[in-house]
PDB file of C-alpha atoms and ligand atoms in Angstrom:
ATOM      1  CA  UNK A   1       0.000   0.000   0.000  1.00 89.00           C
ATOM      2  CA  UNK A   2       1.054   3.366  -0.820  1.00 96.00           C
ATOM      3  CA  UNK A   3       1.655   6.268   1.750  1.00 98.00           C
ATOM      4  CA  UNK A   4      -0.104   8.542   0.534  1.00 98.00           C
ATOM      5  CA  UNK A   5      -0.815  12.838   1.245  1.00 98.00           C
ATOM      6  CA  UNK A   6      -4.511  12.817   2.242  1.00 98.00           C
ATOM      7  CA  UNK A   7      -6.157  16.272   2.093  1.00 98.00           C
ATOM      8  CA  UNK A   8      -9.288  17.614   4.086  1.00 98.00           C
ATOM      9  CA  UNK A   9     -11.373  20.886   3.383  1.00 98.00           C
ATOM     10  CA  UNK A  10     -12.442  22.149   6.778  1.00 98.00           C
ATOM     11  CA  UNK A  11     -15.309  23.837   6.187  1.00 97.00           C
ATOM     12  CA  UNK A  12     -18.632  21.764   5.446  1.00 97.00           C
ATOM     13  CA  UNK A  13     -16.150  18.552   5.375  1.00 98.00           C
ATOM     14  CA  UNK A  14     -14.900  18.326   8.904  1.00 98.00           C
ATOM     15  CA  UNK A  15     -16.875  21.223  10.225  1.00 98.00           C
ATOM     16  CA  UNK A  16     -20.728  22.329   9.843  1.00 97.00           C
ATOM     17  CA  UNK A  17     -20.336  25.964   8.853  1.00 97.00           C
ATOM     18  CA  UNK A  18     -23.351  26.692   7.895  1.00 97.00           C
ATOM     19  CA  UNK A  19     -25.247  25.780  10.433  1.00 97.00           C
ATOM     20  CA  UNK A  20     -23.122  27.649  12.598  1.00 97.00           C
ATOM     21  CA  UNK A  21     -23.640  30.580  10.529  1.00 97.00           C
ATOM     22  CA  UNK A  22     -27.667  29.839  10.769  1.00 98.00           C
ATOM     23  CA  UNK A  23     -26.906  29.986  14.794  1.00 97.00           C
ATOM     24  CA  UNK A  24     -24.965  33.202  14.253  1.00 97.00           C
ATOM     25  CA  UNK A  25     -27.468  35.079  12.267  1.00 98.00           C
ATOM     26  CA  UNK A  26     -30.459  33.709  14.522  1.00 98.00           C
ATOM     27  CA  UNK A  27     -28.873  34.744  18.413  1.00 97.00           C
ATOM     28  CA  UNK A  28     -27.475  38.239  16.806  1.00 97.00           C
ATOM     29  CA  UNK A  29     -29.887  39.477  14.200  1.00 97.00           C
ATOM     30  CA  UNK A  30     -33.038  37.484  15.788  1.00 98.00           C
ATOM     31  CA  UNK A  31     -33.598  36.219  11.410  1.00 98.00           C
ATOM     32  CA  UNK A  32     -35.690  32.949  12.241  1.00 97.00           C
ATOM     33  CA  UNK A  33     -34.837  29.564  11.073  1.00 94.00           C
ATOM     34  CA  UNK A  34     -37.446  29.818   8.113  1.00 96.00           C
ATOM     35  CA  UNK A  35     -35.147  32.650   6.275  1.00 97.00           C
ATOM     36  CA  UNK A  36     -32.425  30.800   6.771  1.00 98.00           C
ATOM     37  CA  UNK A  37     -32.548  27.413   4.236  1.00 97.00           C
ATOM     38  CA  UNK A  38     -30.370  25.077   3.490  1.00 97.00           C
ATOM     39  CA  UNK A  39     -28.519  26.798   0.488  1.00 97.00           C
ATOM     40  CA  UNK A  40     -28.909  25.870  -3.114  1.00 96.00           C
ATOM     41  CA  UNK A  41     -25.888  27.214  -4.105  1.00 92.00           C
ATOM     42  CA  UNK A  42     -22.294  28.057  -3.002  1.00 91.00           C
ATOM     43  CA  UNK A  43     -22.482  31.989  -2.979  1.00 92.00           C
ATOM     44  CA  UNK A  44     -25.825  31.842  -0.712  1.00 96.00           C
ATOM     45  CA  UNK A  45     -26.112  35.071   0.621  1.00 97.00           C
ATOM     46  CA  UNK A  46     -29.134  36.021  -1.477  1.00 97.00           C
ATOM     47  CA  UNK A  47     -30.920  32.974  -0.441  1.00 97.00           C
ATOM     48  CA  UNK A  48     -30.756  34.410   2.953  1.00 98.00           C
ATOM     49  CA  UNK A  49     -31.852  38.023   2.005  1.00 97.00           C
ATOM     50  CA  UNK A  50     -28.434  39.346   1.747  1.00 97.00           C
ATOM     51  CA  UNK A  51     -27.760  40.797  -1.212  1.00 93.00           C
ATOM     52  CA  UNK A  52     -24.427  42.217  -0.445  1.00 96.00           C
ATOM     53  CA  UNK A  53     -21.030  40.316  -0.998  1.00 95.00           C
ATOM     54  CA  UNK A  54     -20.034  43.129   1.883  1.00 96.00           C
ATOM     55  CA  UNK A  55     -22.699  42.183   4.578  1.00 97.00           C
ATOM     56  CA  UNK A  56     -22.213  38.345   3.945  1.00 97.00           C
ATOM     57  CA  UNK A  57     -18.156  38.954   4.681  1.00 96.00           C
ATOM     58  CA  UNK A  58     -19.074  41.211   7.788  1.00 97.00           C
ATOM     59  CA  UNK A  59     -21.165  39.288   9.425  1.00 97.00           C
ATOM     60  CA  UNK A  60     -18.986  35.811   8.555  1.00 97.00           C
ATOM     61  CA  UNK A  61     -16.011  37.499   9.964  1.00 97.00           C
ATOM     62  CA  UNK A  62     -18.751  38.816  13.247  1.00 97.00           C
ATOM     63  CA  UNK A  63     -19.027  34.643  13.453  1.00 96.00           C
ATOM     64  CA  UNK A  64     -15.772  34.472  13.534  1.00 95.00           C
ATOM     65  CA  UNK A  65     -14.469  37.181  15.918  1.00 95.00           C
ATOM     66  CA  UNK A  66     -16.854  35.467  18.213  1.00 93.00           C
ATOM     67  CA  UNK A  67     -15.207  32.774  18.888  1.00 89.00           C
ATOM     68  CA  UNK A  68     -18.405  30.756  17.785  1.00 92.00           C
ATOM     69  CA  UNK A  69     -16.057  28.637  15.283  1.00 89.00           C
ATOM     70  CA  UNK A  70     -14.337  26.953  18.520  1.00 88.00           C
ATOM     71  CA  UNK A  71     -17.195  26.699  20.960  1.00 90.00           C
ATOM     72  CA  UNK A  72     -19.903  25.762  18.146  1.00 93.00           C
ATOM     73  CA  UNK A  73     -21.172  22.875  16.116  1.00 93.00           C
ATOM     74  CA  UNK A  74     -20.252  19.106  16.189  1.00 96.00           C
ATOM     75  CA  UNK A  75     -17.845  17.447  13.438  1.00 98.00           C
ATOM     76  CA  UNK A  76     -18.953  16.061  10.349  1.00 97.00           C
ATOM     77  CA  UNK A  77     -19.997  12.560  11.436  1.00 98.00           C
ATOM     78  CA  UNK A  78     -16.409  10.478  11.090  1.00 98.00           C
ATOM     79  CA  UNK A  79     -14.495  13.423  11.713  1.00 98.00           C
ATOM     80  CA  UNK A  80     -12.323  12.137  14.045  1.00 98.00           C
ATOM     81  CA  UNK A  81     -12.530   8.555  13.531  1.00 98.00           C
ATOM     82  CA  UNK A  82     -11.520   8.913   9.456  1.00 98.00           C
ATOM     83  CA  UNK A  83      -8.832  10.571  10.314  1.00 98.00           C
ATOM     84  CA  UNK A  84      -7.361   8.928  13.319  1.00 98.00           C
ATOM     85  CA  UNK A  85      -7.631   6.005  11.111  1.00 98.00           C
ATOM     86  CA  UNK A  86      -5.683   7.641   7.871  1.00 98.00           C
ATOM     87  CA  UNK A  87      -2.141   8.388  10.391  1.00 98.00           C
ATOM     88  CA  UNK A  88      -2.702   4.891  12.010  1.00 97.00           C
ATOM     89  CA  UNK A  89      -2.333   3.616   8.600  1.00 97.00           C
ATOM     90  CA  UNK A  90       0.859   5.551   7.953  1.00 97.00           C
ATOM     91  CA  UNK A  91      -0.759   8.329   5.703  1.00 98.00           C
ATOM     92  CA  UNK A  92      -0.089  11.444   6.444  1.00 98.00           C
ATOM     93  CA  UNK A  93      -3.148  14.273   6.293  1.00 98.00           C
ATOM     94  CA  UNK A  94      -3.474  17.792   5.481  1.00 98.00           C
ATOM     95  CA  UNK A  95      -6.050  19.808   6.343  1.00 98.00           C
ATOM     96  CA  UNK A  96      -6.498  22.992   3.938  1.00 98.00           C
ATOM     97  CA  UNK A  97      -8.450  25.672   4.598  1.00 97.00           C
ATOM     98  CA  UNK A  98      -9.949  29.361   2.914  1.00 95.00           C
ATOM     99  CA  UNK A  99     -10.853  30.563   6.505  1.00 94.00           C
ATOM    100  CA  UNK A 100      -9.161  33.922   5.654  1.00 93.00           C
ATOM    101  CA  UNK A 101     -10.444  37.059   5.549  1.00 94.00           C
ATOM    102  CA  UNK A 102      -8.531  40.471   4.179  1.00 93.00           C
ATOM    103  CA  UNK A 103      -6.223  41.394   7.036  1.00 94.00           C
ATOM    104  CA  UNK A 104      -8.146  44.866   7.307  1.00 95.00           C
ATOM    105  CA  UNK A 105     -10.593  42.519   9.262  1.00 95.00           C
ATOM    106  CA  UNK A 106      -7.902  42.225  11.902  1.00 95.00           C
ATOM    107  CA  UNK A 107      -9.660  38.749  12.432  1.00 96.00           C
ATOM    108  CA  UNK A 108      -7.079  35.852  10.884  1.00 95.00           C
ATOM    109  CA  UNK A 109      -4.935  35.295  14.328  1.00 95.00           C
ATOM    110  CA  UNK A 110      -8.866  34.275  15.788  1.00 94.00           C
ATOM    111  CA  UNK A 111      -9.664  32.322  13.489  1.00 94.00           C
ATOM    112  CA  UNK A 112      -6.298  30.366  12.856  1.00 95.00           C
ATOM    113  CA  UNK A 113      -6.481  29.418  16.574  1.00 95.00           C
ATOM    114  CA  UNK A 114     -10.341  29.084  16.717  1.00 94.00           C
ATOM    115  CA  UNK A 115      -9.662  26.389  14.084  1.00 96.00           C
ATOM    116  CA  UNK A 116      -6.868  24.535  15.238  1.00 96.00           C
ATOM    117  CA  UNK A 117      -8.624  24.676  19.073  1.00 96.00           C
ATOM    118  CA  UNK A 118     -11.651  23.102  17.561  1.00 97.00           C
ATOM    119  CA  UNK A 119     -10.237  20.520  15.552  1.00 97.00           C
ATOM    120  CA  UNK A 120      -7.710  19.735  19.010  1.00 97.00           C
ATOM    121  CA  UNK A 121     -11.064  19.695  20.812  1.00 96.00           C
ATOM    122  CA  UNK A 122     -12.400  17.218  19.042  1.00 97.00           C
ATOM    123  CA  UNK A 123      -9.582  15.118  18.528  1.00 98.00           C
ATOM    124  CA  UNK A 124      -9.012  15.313  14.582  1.00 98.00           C
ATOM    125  CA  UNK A 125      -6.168  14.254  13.681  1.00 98.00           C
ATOM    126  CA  UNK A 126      -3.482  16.054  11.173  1.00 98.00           C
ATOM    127  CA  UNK A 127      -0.100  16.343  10.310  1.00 98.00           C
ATOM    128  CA  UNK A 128      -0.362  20.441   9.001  1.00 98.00           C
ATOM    129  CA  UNK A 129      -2.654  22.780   8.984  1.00 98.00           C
ATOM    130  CA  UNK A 130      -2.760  25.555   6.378  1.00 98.00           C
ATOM    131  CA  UNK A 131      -4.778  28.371   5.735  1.00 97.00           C
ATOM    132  CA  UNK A 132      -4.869  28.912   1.965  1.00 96.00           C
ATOM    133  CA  UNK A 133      -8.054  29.817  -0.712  1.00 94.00           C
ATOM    134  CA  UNK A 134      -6.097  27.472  -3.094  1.00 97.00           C
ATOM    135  CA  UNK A 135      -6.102  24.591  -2.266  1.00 97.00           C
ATOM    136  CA  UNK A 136      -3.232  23.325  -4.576  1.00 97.00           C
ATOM    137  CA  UNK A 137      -0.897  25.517  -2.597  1.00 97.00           C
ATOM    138  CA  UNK A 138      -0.612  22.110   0.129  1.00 98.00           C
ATOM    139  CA  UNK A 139       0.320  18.832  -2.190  1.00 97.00           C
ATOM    140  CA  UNK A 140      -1.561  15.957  -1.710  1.00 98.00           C
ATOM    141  CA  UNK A 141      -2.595  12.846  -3.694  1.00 97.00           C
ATOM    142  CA  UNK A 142      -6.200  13.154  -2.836  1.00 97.00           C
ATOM    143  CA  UNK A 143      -8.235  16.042  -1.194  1.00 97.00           C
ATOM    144  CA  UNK A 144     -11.790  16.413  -0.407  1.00 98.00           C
ATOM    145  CA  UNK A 145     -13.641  19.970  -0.472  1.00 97.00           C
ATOM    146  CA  UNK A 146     -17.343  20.844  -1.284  1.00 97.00           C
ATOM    147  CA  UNK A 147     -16.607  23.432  -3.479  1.00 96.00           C
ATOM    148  CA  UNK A 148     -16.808  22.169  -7.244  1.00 94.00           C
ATOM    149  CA  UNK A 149     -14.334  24.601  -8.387  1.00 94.00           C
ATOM    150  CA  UNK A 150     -11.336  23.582  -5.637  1.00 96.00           C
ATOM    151  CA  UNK A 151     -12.127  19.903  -6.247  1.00 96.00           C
ATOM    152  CA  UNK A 152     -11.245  20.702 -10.250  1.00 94.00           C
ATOM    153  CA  UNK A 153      -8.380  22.664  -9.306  1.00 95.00           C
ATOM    154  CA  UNK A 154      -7.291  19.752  -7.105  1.00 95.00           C
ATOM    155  CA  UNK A 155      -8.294  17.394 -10.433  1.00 94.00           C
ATOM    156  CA  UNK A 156      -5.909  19.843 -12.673  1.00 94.00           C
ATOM    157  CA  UNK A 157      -3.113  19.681 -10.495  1.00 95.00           C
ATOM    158  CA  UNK A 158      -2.925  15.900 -10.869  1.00 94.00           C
ATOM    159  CA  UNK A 159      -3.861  14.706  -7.855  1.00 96.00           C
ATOM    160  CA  UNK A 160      -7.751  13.000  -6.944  1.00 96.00           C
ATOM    161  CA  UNK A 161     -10.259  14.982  -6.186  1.00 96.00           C
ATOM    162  CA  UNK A 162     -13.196  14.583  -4.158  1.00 97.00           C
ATOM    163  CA  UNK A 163     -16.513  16.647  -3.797  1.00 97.00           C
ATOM    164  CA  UNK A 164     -18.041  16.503  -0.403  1.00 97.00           C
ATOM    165  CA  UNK A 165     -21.923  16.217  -1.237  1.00 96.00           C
ATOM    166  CA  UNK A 166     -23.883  19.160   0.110  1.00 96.00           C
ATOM    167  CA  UNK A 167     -26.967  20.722  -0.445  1.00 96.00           C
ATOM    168  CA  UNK A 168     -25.023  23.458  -2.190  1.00 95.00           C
ATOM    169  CA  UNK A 169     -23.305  21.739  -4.800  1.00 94.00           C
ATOM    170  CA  UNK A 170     -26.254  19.491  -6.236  1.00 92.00           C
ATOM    171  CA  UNK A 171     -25.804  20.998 -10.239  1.00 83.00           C
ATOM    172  CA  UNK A 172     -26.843  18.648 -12.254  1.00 74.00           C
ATOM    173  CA  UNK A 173     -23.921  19.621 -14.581  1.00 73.00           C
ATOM    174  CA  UNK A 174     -21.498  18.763 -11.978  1.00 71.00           C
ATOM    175  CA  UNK A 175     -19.690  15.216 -12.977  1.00 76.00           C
ATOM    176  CA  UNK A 176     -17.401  15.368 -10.026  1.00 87.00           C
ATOM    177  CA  UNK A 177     -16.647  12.168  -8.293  1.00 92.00           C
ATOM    178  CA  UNK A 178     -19.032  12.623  -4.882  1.00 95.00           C
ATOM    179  CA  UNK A 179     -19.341  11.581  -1.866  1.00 97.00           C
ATOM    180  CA  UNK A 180     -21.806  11.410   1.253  1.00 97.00           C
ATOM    181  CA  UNK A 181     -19.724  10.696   3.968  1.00 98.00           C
ATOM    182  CA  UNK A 182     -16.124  10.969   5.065  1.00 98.00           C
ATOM    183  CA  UNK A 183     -16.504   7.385   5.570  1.00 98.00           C
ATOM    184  CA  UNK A 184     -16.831   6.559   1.752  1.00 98.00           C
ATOM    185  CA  UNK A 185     -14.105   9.315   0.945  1.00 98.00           C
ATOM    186  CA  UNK A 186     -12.209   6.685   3.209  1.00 98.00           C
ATOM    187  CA  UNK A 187     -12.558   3.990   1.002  1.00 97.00           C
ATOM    188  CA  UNK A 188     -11.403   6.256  -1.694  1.00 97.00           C
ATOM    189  CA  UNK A 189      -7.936   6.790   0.109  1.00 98.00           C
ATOM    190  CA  UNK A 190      -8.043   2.752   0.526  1.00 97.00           C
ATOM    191  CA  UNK A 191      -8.723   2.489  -3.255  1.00 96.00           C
ATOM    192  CA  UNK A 192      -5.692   4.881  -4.261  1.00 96.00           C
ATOM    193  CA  UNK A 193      -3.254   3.554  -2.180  1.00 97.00           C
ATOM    194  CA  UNK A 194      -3.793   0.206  -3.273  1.00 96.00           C
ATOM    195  CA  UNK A 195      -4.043   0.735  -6.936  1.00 91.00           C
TER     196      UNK A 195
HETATM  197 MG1   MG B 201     -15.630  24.034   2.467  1.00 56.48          MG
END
């Protein structure tokens, strides 16, 4: 079996983002569950009645300053186990993630320790940590995001990519190899290093 570089989104992969957003927007703005759906698509803001690319960012990096990304919302389910499993088995795993904001925000140093408290907390396991919007910038052999255009940057870059299935990313159009669980992306690592 191969050893082989095993990458992990953090956002809707390991972690439930959006439904920590929901909780955000609920406790600070009082918007009721009913505004708030499960998104159709990646760029959601409209679907929530916010029209603005500027009031989505401020109130994502409110979430953040919070603290809310540390003290809120249970892993993905296999979060820990998956990857516990991967190091055990002599793989080493990356976890890659966008949760950056422009440094005018003054909120990156929060969130880089929000992130690696919470995935500590829950004992996740992972070799690095990075905090980059591409997601090439870390080499791996096979990564696993729920954003269709990371997955085909992943896919142009050589290595195997994976789409986390969300209620987001359900295009029709979209051909990327899926996945519901972090279980079956799992079996994916199992199939690559064996092949
Ligand atoms: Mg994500």
């Amino acid at each position: 079996m191969r050893k082989l570089r095993v990458g992990f989104d953090v956002d809707e992969v390991l972690y439930p983002w959006v439904e920590t957003f929901r909780h955000h927007l609920h406790t600070t703005q009082g918007w009721t569950v009913d505004r708030m759906p499960d998104p159709t698509r990646y760029a959601f803001g409209p679907e929530w009645g916010i029209a603005e690319e500027r009031e989505f960012l401020d109130h994502a990096v409110a979430a953040a300053r919070s603290g809310l990304l540390h003290s809120y919302g249970a892993p993905i389910a296999g979060a820990s186990e998956v990857t516990r499993r991967l190091v055990d088995a002599g793989h080493t795993v990356h976890i890659v993630t966008a949760r950056r904001y422009d440094d005018s925000y003054g909120v990156n140093d929060v969130l880089m320790s929000s992130t690696r408290r919470w995935l500590d907390q829950h004992g996740i396991a992972f070799t690095t940590l990075d905090f980059e919007t591409d997601k090439t910038a870390v080499p791996t052999d096979v990564y696993i995001d729920d954003r269709p255009e990371n997955v085909d940057a992943i896919c142009a870059a050589g290595a195997v990519g994976v789409l986390m299935d969300a209620s987001h990313n359900q295009d029709p159009a979209c051909v990327r190899r899926r996945v519901t669980s972090l279980a079956a992306y799992a079996q994916i690592v199992d199939e690559v290093a064996t092949a």
